[in-house]
mmCIF file of N, CA and C in Angstrom:
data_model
loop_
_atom_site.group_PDB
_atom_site.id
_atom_site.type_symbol
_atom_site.label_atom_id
_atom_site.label_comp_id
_atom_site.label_asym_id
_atom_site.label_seq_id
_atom_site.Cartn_x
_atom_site.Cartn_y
_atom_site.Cartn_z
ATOM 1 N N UNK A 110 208.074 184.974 39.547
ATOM 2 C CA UNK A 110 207.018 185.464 38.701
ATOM 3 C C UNK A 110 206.224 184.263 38.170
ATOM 4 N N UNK A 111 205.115 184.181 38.516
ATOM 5 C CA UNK A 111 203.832 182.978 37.726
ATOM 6 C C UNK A 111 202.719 183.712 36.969
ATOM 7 N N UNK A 112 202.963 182.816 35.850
ATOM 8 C CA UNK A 112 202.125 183.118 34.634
ATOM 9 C C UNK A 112 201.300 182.155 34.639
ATOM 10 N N UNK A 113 199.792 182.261 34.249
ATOM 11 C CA UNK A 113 198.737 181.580 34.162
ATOM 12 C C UNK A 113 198.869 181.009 33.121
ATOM 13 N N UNK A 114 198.509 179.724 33.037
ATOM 14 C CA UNK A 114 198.247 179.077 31.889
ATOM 15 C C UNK A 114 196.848 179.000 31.308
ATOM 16 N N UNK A 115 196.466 179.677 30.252
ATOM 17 C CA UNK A 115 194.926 179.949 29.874
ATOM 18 C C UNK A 115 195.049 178.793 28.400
ATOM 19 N N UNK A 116 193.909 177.918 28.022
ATOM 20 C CA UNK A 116 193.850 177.190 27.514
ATOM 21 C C UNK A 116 193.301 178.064 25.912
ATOM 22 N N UNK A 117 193.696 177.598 24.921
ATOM 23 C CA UNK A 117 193.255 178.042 23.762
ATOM 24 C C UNK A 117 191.968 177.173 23.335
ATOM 25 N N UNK A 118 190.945 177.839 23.595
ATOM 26 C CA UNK A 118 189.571 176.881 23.227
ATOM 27 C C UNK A 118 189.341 177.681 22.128
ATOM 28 N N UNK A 119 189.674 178.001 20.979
ATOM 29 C CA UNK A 119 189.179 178.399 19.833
ATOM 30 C C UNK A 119 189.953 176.915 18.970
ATOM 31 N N UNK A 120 191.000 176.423 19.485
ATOM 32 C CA UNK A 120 191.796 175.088 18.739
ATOM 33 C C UNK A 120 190.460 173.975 19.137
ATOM 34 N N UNK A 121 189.980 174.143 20.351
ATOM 35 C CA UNK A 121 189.155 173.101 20.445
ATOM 36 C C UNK A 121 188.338 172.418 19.235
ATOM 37 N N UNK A 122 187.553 173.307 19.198
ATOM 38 C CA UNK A 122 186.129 173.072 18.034
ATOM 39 C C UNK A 122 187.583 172.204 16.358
ATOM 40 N N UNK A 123 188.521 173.015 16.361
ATOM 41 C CA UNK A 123 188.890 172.114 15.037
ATOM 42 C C UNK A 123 189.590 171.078 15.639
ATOM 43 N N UNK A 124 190.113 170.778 16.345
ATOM 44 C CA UNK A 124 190.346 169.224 17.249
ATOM 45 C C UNK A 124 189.186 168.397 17.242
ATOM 46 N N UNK A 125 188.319 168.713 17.833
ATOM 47 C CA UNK A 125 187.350 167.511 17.363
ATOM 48 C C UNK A 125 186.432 167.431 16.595
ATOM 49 N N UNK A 126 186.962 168.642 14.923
ATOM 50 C CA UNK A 126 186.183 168.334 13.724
ATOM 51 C C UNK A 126 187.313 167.380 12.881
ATOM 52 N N UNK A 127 188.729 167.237 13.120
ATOM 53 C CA UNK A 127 189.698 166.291 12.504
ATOM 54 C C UNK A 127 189.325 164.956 13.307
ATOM 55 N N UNK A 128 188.814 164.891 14.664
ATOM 56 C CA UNK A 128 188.740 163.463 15.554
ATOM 57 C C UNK A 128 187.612 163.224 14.793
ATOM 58 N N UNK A 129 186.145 163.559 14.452
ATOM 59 C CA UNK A 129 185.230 163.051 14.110
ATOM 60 C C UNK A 129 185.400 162.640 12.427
ATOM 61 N N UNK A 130 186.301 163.543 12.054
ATOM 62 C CA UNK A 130 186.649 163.196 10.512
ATOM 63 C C UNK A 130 187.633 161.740 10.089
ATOM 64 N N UNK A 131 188.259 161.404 11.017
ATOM 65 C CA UNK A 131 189.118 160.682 11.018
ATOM 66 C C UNK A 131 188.060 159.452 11.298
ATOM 67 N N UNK A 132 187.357 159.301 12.388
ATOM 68 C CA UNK A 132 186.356 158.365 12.801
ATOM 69 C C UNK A 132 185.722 157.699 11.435
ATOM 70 N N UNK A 133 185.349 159.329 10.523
ATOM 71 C CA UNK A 133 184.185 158.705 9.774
ATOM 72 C C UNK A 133 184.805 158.128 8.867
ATOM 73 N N UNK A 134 186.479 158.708 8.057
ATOM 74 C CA UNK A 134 186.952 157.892 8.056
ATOM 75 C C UNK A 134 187.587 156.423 7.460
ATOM 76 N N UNK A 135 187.449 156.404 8.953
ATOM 77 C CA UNK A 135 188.096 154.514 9.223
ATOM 78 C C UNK A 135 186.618 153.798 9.109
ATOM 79 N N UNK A 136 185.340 154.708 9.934
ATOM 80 C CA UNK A 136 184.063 153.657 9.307
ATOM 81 C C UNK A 136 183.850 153.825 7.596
ATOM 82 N N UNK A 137 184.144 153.955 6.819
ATOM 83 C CA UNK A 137 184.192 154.314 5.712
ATOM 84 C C UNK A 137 185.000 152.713 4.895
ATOM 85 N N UNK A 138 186.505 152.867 5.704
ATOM 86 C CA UNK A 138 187.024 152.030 5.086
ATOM 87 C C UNK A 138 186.681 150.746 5.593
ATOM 88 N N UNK A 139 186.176 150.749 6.728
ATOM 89 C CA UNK A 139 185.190 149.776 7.493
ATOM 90 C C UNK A 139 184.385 148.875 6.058
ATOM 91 N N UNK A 140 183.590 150.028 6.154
ATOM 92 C CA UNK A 140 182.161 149.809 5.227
ATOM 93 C C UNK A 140 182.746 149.324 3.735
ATOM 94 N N UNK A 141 183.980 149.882 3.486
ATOM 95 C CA UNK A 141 184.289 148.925 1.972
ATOM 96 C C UNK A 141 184.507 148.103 2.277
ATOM 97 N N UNK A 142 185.322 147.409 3.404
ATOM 98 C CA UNK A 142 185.995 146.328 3.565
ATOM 99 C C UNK A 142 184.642 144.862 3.841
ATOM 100 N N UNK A 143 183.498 145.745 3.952
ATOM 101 C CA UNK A 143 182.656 144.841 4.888
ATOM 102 C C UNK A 143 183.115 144.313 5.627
ATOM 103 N N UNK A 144 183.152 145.271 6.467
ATOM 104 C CA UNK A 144 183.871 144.761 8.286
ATOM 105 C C UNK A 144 182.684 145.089 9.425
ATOM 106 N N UNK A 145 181.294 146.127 8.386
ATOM 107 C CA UNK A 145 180.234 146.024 8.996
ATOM 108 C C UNK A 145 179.066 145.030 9.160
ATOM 109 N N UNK A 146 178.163 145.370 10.501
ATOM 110 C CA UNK A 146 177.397 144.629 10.508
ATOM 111 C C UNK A 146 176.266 145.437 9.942
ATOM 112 N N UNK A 147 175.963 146.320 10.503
ATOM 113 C CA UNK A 147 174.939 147.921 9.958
ATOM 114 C C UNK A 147 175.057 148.965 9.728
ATOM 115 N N UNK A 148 175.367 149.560 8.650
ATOM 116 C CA UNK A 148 176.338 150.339 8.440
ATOM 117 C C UNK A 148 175.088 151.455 9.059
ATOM 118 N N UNK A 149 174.009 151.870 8.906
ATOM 119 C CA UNK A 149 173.078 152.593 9.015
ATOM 120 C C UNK A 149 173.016 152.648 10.558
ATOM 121 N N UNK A 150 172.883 151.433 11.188
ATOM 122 C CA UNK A 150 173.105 151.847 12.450
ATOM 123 C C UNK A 150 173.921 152.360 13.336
ATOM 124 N N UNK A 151 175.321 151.813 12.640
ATOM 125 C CA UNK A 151 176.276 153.070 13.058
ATOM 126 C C UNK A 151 176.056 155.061 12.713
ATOM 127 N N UNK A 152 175.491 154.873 11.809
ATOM 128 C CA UNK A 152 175.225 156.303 11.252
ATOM 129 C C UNK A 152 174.268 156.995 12.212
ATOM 130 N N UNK A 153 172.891 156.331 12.346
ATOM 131 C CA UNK A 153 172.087 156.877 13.283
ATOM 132 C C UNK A 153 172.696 157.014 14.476
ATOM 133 N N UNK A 154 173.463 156.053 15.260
ATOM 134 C CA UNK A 154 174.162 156.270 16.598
ATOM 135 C C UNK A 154 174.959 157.727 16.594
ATOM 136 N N UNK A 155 175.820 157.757 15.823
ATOM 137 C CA UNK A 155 176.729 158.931 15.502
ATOM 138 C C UNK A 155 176.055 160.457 15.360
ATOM 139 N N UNK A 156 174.543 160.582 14.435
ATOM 140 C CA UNK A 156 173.908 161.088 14.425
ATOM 141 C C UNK A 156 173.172 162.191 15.514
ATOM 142 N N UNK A 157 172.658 160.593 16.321
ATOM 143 C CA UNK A 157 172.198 161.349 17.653
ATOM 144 C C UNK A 157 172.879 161.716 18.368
ATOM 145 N N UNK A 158 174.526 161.418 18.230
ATOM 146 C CA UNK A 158 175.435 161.663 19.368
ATOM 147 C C UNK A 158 175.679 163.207 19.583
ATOM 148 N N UNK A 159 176.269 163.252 18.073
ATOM 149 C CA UNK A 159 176.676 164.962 17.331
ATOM 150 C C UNK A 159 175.310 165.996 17.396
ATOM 151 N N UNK A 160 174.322 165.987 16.719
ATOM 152 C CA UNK A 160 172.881 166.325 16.785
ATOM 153 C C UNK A 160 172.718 167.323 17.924
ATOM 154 N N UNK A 161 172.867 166.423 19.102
ATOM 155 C CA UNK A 161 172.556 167.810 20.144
ATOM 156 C C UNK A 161 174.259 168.031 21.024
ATOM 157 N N UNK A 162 175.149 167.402 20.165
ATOM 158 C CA UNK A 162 176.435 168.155 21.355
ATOM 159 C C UNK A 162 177.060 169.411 20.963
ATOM 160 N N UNK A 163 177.135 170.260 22.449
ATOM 161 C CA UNK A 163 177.081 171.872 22.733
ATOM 162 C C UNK A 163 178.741 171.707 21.404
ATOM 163 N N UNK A 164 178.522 172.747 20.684
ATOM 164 C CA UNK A 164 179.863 173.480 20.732
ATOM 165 C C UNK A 164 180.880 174.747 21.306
#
């Protein structure tokens, strides 16, 4: 007897709202530590990344 393995994509979307949370984060503790060079330019990068990706 074989059973399909069907993926749970409703876990997806909160998997990579804890990965992007975690990101922001460590740039966070980045940014106290002044371990940045631009903190703004990291922001805009991140920005445009998220901005148009499908959920």
């Amino acid at each position: 007897m074989n059973t399909a393995l069907t993926p749970d994509f409703t876990k997806i979307p909160e998997q990579q709202q804890a990965e992007v949370r975690q990101l922001v984060i460590h740039g966070l503790q980045q940014a106290k530590e002044g371990n940045t060079r631009d903190f703004y330019t990291v922001c805009d990068r991140l920005e445009k990344k998220y901005t148009n990706a499908s959920l």
